[in-house]
XYZ file of C-alpha atoms in Angstrom:
584
model
C -23.995 -24.039 -49.281
C -24.200 -20.362 -49.061
C -20.198 -19.782 -49.806
C -17.334 -21.773 -50.276
C -15.004 -18.699 -49.684
C -15.359 -15.087 -48.193
C -14.598 -12.138 -50.329
C -11.699 -11.690 -48.924
C -9.883 -15.470 -49.592
C -9.295 -15.286 -53.139
C -6.270 -15.302 -54.297
C -4.231 -16.539 -57.897
C -3.864 -19.710 -56.256
C -7.191 -20.570 -56.608
C -7.125 -19.867 -60.366
C -9.282 -22.424 -62.081
C -11.446 -23.190 -59.263
C -14.897 -23.151 -59.073
C -16.677 -21.287 -56.035
C -19.564 -19.939 -54.514
C -19.781 -16.353 -52.916
C -22.248 -14.116 -51.157
C -22.437 -10.698 -50.356
C -23.466 -7.257 -50.769
C -23.357 -5.753 -54.492
C -20.694 -2.308 -53.711
C -20.883 -1.339 -57.305
C -22.194 -2.195 -60.969
C -19.978 -1.014 -63.929
C -22.497 -2.145 -67.471
C -19.895 -1.853 -70.033
C -22.348 -3.458 -72.446
C -20.880 -6.380 -73.594
C -19.097 -7.035 -69.978
C -20.902 -6.249 -66.629
C -18.425 -5.670 -63.339
C -19.946 -6.261 -60.364
C -18.265 -5.719 -56.757
C -18.937 -8.359 -53.849
C -18.616 -7.194 -51.095
C -19.061 -8.909 -47.123
C -16.918 -8.139 -43.840
C -13.667 -9.954 -45.595
C -13.347 -8.040 -48.365
C -14.232 -7.214 -52.097
C -14.160 -9.550 -54.931
C -14.920 -8.524 -58.589
C -17.373 -9.965 -60.365
C -17.432 -10.320 -63.904
C -20.570 -11.495 -66.857
C -18.781 -11.936 -69.963
C -22.107 -11.970 -73.059
C -20.506 -14.629 -75.000
C -19.825 -17.057 -72.045
C -22.716 -16.003 -69.580
C -26.048 -17.590 -70.143
C -28.242 -14.074 -71.463
C -30.787 -15.228 -68.423
C -27.866 -14.216 -65.892
C -26.939 -11.861 -67.694
C -30.529 -9.917 -67.838
C -30.175 -10.566 -64.079
C -26.800 -8.814 -63.430
C -28.244 -6.087 -65.419
C -31.067 -5.324 -62.889
C -28.676 -5.224 -59.903
C -28.468 -2.509 -57.359
C -25.726 -1.123 -54.629
C -26.483 -3.506 -51.417
C -28.851 -5.752 -53.387
C -27.956 -9.490 -51.406
C -26.921 -12.203 -54.019
C -25.196 -15.806 -54.715
C -23.409 -16.431 -57.621
C -21.422 -19.392 -58.361
C -18.396 -19.182 -60.930
C -14.749 -19.805 -61.576
C -11.843 -18.059 -60.566
C -9.777 -16.309 -63.352
C -6.368 -14.215 -63.062
C -6.857 -10.663 -64.012
C -4.788 -9.204 -66.548
C -5.236 -5.460 -65.440
C -4.526 -6.162 -61.140
C -5.888 -3.889 -58.523
C -3.275 -3.352 -56.035
C -5.408 -1.494 -53.433
C -7.439 -4.678 -52.749
C -5.788 -8.007 -51.661
C -8.256 -9.898 -54.174
C -6.911 -7.835 -56.813
C -5.086 -10.647 -58.646
C -8.078 -12.385 -59.510
C -12.167 -11.852 -60.678
C -15.031 -14.607 -60.684
C -16.338 -15.612 -63.952
C -19.962 -15.982 -62.914
C -22.352 -19.214 -64.443
C -24.954 -18.626 -61.641
C -26.546 -15.609 -59.942
C -29.211 -16.042 -57.164
C -30.926 -12.937 -55.649
C -31.119 -13.001 -51.972
C -32.733 -9.543 -51.418
C -33.526 -6.793 -53.289
C -32.332 -3.645 -51.630
C -33.314 0.229 -51.430
C -30.766 2.724 -52.825
C -29.153 3.382 -49.553
C -29.465 7.170 -48.077
C -25.674 7.392 -48.201
C -22.900 5.377 -49.893
C -21.822 2.451 -48.309
C -17.410 3.463 -48.568
C -14.776 4.544 -46.786
C -15.306 8.161 -47.638
C -19.010 8.330 -47.295
C -21.365 11.511 -48.084
C -23.564 10.626 -45.000
C -23.669 13.185 -42.102
C -23.386 11.663 -38.595
C -26.900 11.997 -37.976
C -27.700 10.266 -40.862
C -25.328 7.709 -40.470
C -26.558 7.116 -36.818
C -30.086 6.295 -37.949
C -29.075 4.339 -40.209
C -26.441 2.473 -38.049
C -26.833 -1.173 -39.739
C -25.307 0.342 -42.489
C -22.894 2.167 -41.476
C -21.350 -0.846 -39.906
C -21.020 -2.424 -43.573
C -18.481 0.114 -44.104
C -15.219 -0.180 -43.237
C -13.799 2.233 -40.993
C -16.788 1.125 -38.256
C -16.618 -2.156 -39.183
C -12.742 -2.724 -38.462
C -12.959 -0.723 -35.417
C -15.365 -3.099 -34.043
C -13.357 -5.830 -35.231
C -10.470 -4.087 -32.952
C -12.698 -3.405 -29.917
C -13.316 -7.489 -30.315
C -9.321 -7.630 -30.800
C -8.614 -5.651 -27.523
C -11.348 -7.316 -25.418
C -10.071 -11.212 -25.896
C -6.369 -10.111 -25.490
C -7.568 -8.400 -22.003
C -9.937 -11.582 -21.329
C -6.567 -13.401 -22.141
C -4.397 -11.699 -19.882
C -6.291 -11.247 -16.907
C -7.107 -15.148 -16.621
C -3.474 -16.564 -17.223
C -3.032 -14.303 -14.081
C -5.591 -16.091 -12.332
C -9.014 -13.360 -12.483
C -11.785 -15.400 -12.605
C -14.936 -13.495 -14.408
C -17.530 -13.238 -12.612
C -21.100 -11.747 -13.518
C -23.123 -9.522 -10.849
C -26.430 -8.375 -11.546
C -27.606 -5.332 -13.543
C -31.007 -4.928 -11.320
C -29.333 -3.648 -7.916
C -30.518 -0.982 -5.719
C -30.190 2.966 -6.045
C -27.924 4.582 -4.038
C -27.222 8.691 -3.246
C -23.924 8.771 -4.217
C -22.359 9.468 -7.597
C -24.090 10.046 -11.136
C -27.892 9.598 -10.956
C -29.128 6.278 -11.580
C -31.174 5.225 -14.308
C -34.210 3.678 -12.500
C -36.412 0.680 -13.402
C -40.155 -0.060 -11.882
C -40.962 -3.192 -10.348
C -44.196 -4.545 -11.544
C -44.461 -6.926 -8.813
C -43.093 -4.797 -5.940
C -45.682 -2.026 -6.483
C -43.965 1.683 -6.101
C -40.147 0.451 -6.041
C -37.538 0.591 -8.026
C -34.202 -1.360 -9.232
C -31.197 0.723 -10.639
C -29.253 0.126 -13.223
C -25.148 -0.212 -11.750
C -23.102 2.784 -12.481
C -20.549 0.155 -11.647
C -20.400 -3.275 -10.085
C -18.035 -1.422 -6.662
C -19.972 -3.181 -3.911
C -20.608 -6.567 -5.597
C -16.965 -7.000 -6.265
C -16.149 -5.665 -2.876
C -18.481 -8.947 -1.683
C -16.796 -11.099 -4.220
C -13.757 -10.625 -2.143
C -14.822 -10.984 1.049
C -16.185 -14.284 -0.556
C -12.911 -15.474 -1.138
C -12.561 -15.160 -4.859
C -9.509 -13.207 -4.639
C -8.927 -12.076 -8.059
C -12.185 -11.102 -10.207
C -12.789 -9.196 -13.418
C -15.720 -8.767 -15.722
C -16.252 -6.699 -19.062
C -19.395 -5.018 -17.666
C -22.076 -2.642 -18.998
C -22.531 0.421 -16.571
C -24.899 3.131 -16.604
C -24.814 6.452 -15.661
C -28.411 9.276 -16.161
C -26.008 12.273 -16.061
C -26.180 15.648 -18.394
C -24.237 14.560 -21.605
C -20.852 15.943 -22.537
C -18.692 15.635 -25.881
C -18.205 12.040 -26.283
C -19.539 10.723 -23.246
C -22.354 7.826 -23.445
C -25.183 7.503 -20.946
C -24.365 2.977 -20.910
C -20.427 2.258 -21.439
C -17.934 -0.473 -20.764
C -15.538 -1.238 -17.913
C -12.825 -3.901 -17.809
C -13.799 -4.212 -13.598
C -11.092 -5.817 -11.396
C -10.255 -6.507 -7.784
C -7.722 -8.427 -6.070
C -7.791 -9.420 -2.583
C -4.499 -9.179 0.395
C -2.749 -6.683 -2.366
C -1.515 -2.874 -2.048
C -1.378 -0.170 -4.473
C 2.058 -1.306 -5.334
C 0.612 -4.654 -6.244
C -2.135 -3.538 -8.581
C -0.110 -0.819 -10.092
C 2.175 -3.549 -11.339
C -0.285 -5.786 -12.778
C -2.515 -3.276 -14.875
C 0.752 -1.774 -15.741
C 1.867 -5.187 -17.504
C -1.917 -5.593 -18.912
C -1.301 -2.167 -20.666
C 2.093 -3.373 -21.865
C 0.408 -6.643 -22.916
C -2.101 -4.269 -25.148
C 0.145 -2.212 -26.376
C 2.307 -4.813 -27.446
C 0.125 -7.758 -28.653
C -2.225 -4.723 -30.326
C 0.058 -1.781 -31.552
C 3.597 -3.590 -31.652
C 4.733 -0.508 -29.404
C 6.858 -1.515 -26.314
C 6.366 0.682 -23.260
C 9.268 0.567 -20.552
C 8.269 3.624 -18.541
C 4.990 4.235 -16.651
C 5.859 7.167 -14.912
C 4.259 8.594 -11.568
C 2.840 11.728 -10.443
C 0.866 13.095 -7.494
C -2.670 14.632 -8.615
C -1.223 17.660 -6.715
C 2.175 17.872 -9.583
C -0.108 17.321 -12.005
C -2.671 19.968 -11.086
C 0.873 22.220 -10.815
C 2.554 21.557 -14.101
C -0.519 21.105 -16.016
C -3.586 22.173 -14.718
C -5.618 19.025 -14.498
C -5.325 15.441 -13.410
C -5.546 13.487 -16.689
C -1.804 15.752 -18.231
C -0.926 14.521 -21.922
C 3.037 14.281 -21.212
C 3.484 13.032 -25.249
C 4.991 16.740 -25.081
C 6.044 19.857 -23.138
C 4.402 23.237 -22.833
C 4.882 22.556 -18.307
C 3.583 25.250 -16.868
C 5.492 28.350 -15.070
C 4.333 30.163 -11.967
C 5.285 33.645 -12.291
C 3.744 35.244 -9.547
C 6.830 36.397 -7.852
C 8.421 37.439 -11.483
C 5.165 39.448 -12.442
C 3.741 41.215 -9.274
C 6.323 43.412 -8.617
C 5.420 46.265 -11.403
C 2.143 48.122 -11.659
C 0.141 45.725 -13.698
C -3.049 45.985 -11.852
C -4.421 42.603 -14.062
C -1.329 40.684 -12.333
C -0.750 42.152 -9.029
C -4.350 41.270 -8.201
C -3.875 37.633 -9.258
C -4.058 34.951 -6.795
C -2.094 33.112 -9.237
C -0.217 34.004 -12.554
C 0.816 31.032 -14.563
C 2.455 30.676 -18.261
C 3.393 28.305 -21.199
C 6.138 28.382 -23.762
C 4.849 27.379 -26.841
C 7.274 26.169 -29.334
C 8.454 27.921 -32.531
C 5.507 30.124 -32.546
C 6.887 33.139 -31.819
C 6.391 33.582 -35.975
C 2.636 34.078 -34.972
C 1.065 36.876 -36.911
C -1.133 39.762 -34.851
C -4.004 38.174 -36.393
C -3.216 34.082 -35.122
C -2.455 35.854 -31.823
C -5.902 37.732 -31.374
C -7.236 34.385 -32.435
C -5.910 32.684 -29.396
C -6.813 35.908 -27.262
C -10.274 35.425 -28.695
C -10.111 31.621 -27.983
C -9.378 31.723 -24.266
C -12.055 34.612 -23.864
C -14.704 32.257 -25.295
C -17.420 30.919 -22.418
C -16.296 27.226 -22.585
C -12.802 28.556 -21.400
C -13.726 31.520 -19.525
C -10.726 33.772 -19.318
C -10.876 37.615 -18.909
C -7.920 37.792 -21.552
C -4.461 36.776 -22.414
C -0.989 38.354 -22.102
C 1.931 36.913 -24.595
C 5.254 37.825 -25.154
C 7.820 36.878 -28.357
C 10.816 35.064 -27.323
C 12.511 36.353 -30.927
C 15.400 34.314 -32.650
C 18.060 37.514 -31.713
C 16.964 36.822 -27.916
C 15.297 39.735 -27.754
C 11.332 39.997 -26.354
C 7.969 41.980 -27.377
C 5.220 41.380 -25.284
C 1.940 43.115 -24.796
C 2.842 44.454 -21.981
C 6.115 45.949 -22.866
C 4.717 48.683 -20.711
C 5.098 47.423 -17.433
C 8.442 44.946 -17.909
C 11.777 45.207 -19.236
C 13.635 42.257 -20.990
C 15.002 41.279 -17.760
C 11.691 40.660 -16.724
C 10.867 38.647 -19.568
C 13.690 37.439 -19.519
C 12.682 35.729 -15.904
C 8.957 34.426 -17.841
C 11.341 32.517 -20.042
C 13.139 31.326 -17.795
C 10.141 30.151 -15.741
C 8.332 28.702 -18.197
C 11.408 26.975 -20.296
C 10.680 28.893 -23.213
C 13.642 29.217 -25.998
C 13.975 31.314 -28.696
C 11.298 31.572 -31.413
C 9.397 30.538 -28.554
C 5.918 31.972 -27.625
C 5.139 33.012 -23.676
C 1.441 32.828 -22.871
C -0.087 34.057 -19.227
C -3.008 34.036 -17.844
C -3.771 34.857 -14.423
C -6.753 35.160 -11.809
C -8.174 32.659 -9.288
C -5.923 29.633 -9.446
C -8.086 26.894 -10.012
C -10.156 28.612 -12.499
C -7.080 29.761 -14.035
C -4.782 26.479 -14.262
C -8.115 24.923 -15.847
C -7.868 27.207 -18.419
C -4.423 27.196 -19.166
C -4.934 23.347 -19.561
C -7.250 24.175 -22.142
C -5.069 26.350 -24.050
C -2.588 24.386 -24.042
C -4.463 21.312 -25.247
C -5.738 23.058 -28.206
C -2.465 24.500 -29.018
C -0.756 20.997 -29.093
C -3.433 20.135 -31.522
C -2.805 23.096 -33.619
C 0.953 22.428 -33.269
C 0.278 18.767 -34.227
C 1.896 17.445 -31.193
C -0.920 14.964 -30.001
C 0.335 12.337 -32.367
C -2.071 9.331 -32.293
C 0.904 6.541 -33.089
C 2.725 7.772 -29.837
C 1.891 6.294 -26.657
C 2.655 7.736 -23.327
C 1.243 6.293 -20.150
C 1.121 7.637 -16.550
C -0.236 6.906 -13.348
C -1.586 9.810 -11.235
C -1.890 9.017 -7.133
C -2.215 10.351 -3.952
C -5.402 12.283 -4.711
C -7.466 14.107 -2.601
C -9.489 11.559 -0.474
C -12.681 14.166 -0.519
C -13.552 17.040 -2.909
C -15.330 20.313 -1.178
C -18.671 21.140 -2.741
C -18.257 24.959 -2.971
C -22.676 25.446 -3.419
C -23.144 23.377 0.081
C -20.079 23.591 1.565
C -20.071 20.051 2.692
C -17.272 17.336 1.623
C -18.179 14.116 -1.358
C -16.190 11.656 -2.039
C -13.308 12.372 -5.319
C -13.790 8.537 -6.113
C -16.370 6.849 -4.242
C -17.520 6.449 -0.613
C -15.288 2.905 -0.083
C -11.617 4.433 -1.148
C -9.150 4.019 1.906
C -6.867 7.155 2.781
C -3.806 6.624 2.800
C -1.982 4.855 5.762
C -1.865 7.080 8.588
C -4.051 10.126 7.813
C -7.178 8.744 9.084
C -7.132 10.688 11.631
C -6.854 13.689 9.910
C -10.611 13.628 8.993
C -11.818 15.226 11.682
C -8.750 18.340 12.015
C -8.270 18.674 8.556
C -10.687 16.681 5.999
C -9.441 18.256 2.644
C -5.772 17.351 3.788
C -6.428 13.793 3.449
C -5.052 11.473 0.640
C -6.989 8.500 -1.003
C -5.222 5.370 -1.092
C -6.212 6.017 -4.834
C -4.362 6.092 -8.939
C -5.478 6.906 -12.238
C -4.169 5.287 -15.266
C -3.789 7.816 -17.822
C -2.828 7.392 -21.712
C -2.086 10.398 -23.847
C -4.235 12.672 -22.042
C -7.040 10.518 -21.033
C -7.954 8.499 -18.254
C -8.599 5.286 -19.085
C -8.570 3.333 -15.701
C -8.882 4.579 -11.984
C -8.915 2.258 -8.675
C -8.228 2.582 -5.051
C -7.600 0.386 -2.205
C -10.682 -0.059 -0.231
C -11.950 -0.096 3.023
C -12.467 -3.609 4.491
C -13.161 -2.465 7.948
C -16.733 -1.620 9.430
C -15.743 0.872 11.977
C -13.353 3.211 9.259
C -16.444 2.958 6.747
C -18.508 4.266 9.003
C -16.024 6.931 9.882
C -16.228 7.489 6.388
C -20.079 7.862 5.796
C -20.454 10.126 8.731
C -17.521 12.463 7.076
C -19.839 12.241 4.060
C -23.123 13.756 6.011
C -24.654 10.106 6.413
C -26.275 9.461 9.546
C -25.747 5.845 10.638
C -29.461 5.255 9.980
C -29.045 6.475 6.438
C -25.609 4.558 6.357
C -27.410 1.201 7.458
C -30.053 1.849 5.235
C -28.164 2.167 1.829
C -24.944 0.154 2.457
C -25.846 -2.455 5.646
C -25.333 -5.591 3.731
C -21.454 -4.072 2.641
C -20.661 -3.026 6.501
C -22.603 -6.314 7.717
C -20.187 -8.153 5.353
C -17.144 -6.635 6.844
C -17.819 -8.157 10.275
C -17.097 -11.853 8.357
C -13.623 -11.841 7.559
C -13.115 -8.923 4.532
C -9.423 -9.078 3.755
C -7.974 -5.844 2.510
C -8.663 -5.586 -0.923
C -8.812 -3.154 -3.861
C -8.827 -2.769 -7.411
C -9.071 -0.719 -10.786
C -11.755 -0.476 -13.800
C -10.759 0.604 -17.471
C -13.180 2.365 -19.662
C -12.815 0.151 -22.741
C -14.739 2.277 -24.638
C -12.101 4.816 -24.291
C -9.439 2.316 -23.902
C -10.127 1.606 -27.531
C -10.385 4.007 -29.233
C -7.029 5.612 -28.142
C -5.591 2.416 -29.062
C -7.003 2.789 -31.966
C -5.458 6.633 -32.538
C -8.750 7.972 -32.308
C -10.375 9.924 -28.975
C -14.290 9.383 -30.290
C -15.764 6.605 -28.231
C -18.741 6.263 -30.139
C -16.929 5.557 -33.411
C -16.019 2.206 -31.629
C -19.284 1.395 -30.299
C -21.699 -0.717 -32.293
C -24.786 1.266 -31.403
C -24.164 4.180 -29.773
C -25.992 7.034 -28.283
C -26.136 10.589 -29.436
C -25.054 13.664 -27.571
C -28.903 13.846 -26.634
C -28.534 10.419 -25.219
C -30.943 9.537 -27.792
C -30.903 6.468 -30.353
C -32.276 7.689 -33.259
C -31.717 4.005 -35.024
C -34.559 2.331 -32.594
C -35.995 6.190 -31.127
C -35.544 5.325 -27.676
C -35.759 6.550 -24.974
C -39.763 6.803 -25.293
C -43.130 6.872 -24.349
C -44.573 3.579 -23.229
C -48.891 3.337 -23.115
C -51.145 3.564 -20.400
C -51.626 -0.167 -19.801
C -47.914 -0.798 -18.978
C -47.672 2.750 -17.262
C -51.045 0.803 -15.015
C -49.207 -2.549 -14.424
C -45.981 -0.678 -13.150
C -48.184 1.421 -10.639
C -47.147 4.763 -12.589
C -48.614 8.026 -13.251
C -47.328 10.632 -15.882
C -48.772 13.694 -15.684
C -46.878 15.380 -18.629
C -48.630 19.211 -19.456
C -48.004 19.983 -22.746
């Protein structure tokens, strides 16, 4: 056998035992009369030593040829160390080697395989199989496994059945762009990779499965932003004979279970906030409520003077930044420049210091007196020592800009504690969203989302006012899950397609199979999907999903390790009845 124990097993209780270990050489220290080697595997590190007085000469010579990341097997005796290492679990012992087998040589790695490495992100992604040997990456993948297992356990105990749905499906015009796959046997036709198993899980409800879940890969061919991946993993769930309250209760309990079992954290409070309130108070639909800085609308107290910038604005809105009145002029100028960056897009920022003595000093003292600024403080909830930051302009854009500033300030002030967890349900989303460029409505979630009870008739008279029977679960300022009660009636689904611009013929061609299924006794149903990558990263105290994916893509959607995507040869193109005309 290659090993009797792992490199993380041995303790003082194993003293004087003969053992066999296998692993990678972490480091070699040749003291002349003594050679020390740190041997590493997934489970830990064990120190080996070779003593010229007791180790055979040929074994010593072999050990002197070892380099970092050589794969070796050793046999030897466990010895209690005289100089112990409290930093590792095996630090009380070492192994006196009597036999050494080199299982494989290794080139010098392009970066050090240590917790704090000298390798940049690009080189580590190219050699991801080496990066996985490092504890931070290895532990993230083990952590992901633990979360997934707890999810499976909880849902199975709740009566959910895991069902696999197809990866080769039909392309549909909704949502992001599909990844398409040419069919060799059906010339000129294409499959699509699923953006989600949405219609299949609804069909499973029609099929009477009642409670379904799947931890499933999904694919979206969209322009990548930071921390987005073209393929991602969902915890996909659906339930029959339920309303919104039933679903929220089940997945509150799942979230509580994960926080308790994975993090040892007990959370009792899952507040709920409407979409409209989230946008008004925080400027986005996934607010981080671990800290304050709620928006204070200032139109009534800021538009009565001669300051044209505010008077001409649709919205004047501010936040109180705790204990920031002490910021220097240089720091304040940096904040102004930050909001004026193209990524944020504000034209400028007005600020007012709320001094400890109760007085105010602002950039617009020419227009506003102390009473006016006191009203600003009241509207934003500012206290002595705080800084009031104010933006103005178009309502939607200004809220988004102030939201970006709020989050940046929270990072600077270290208010986003990764060990604190604040879940939030956001409910009552608009059913439809107006595309300002085309003037057409599209589904904010997807076209199978049901409107709130009693609001269907508004689709004809005021479609923008219709609320969706939809909900998102937010954790620490990140959307970790979302879902809705689905339409389960053919006529209502046809009405929804009509308002989304589908002709009856287009609706039948794209989704006829689903509408046909509704005619055979579709139960009321709804569901939710968690983003596993995002959920795991937040539970792991981080917000970078790439760190919790074994083989991630870079920001251009490329796998730099295997060099994909890549061109295929002419014979493959011919088999698939495809032609490429790439003009160089």
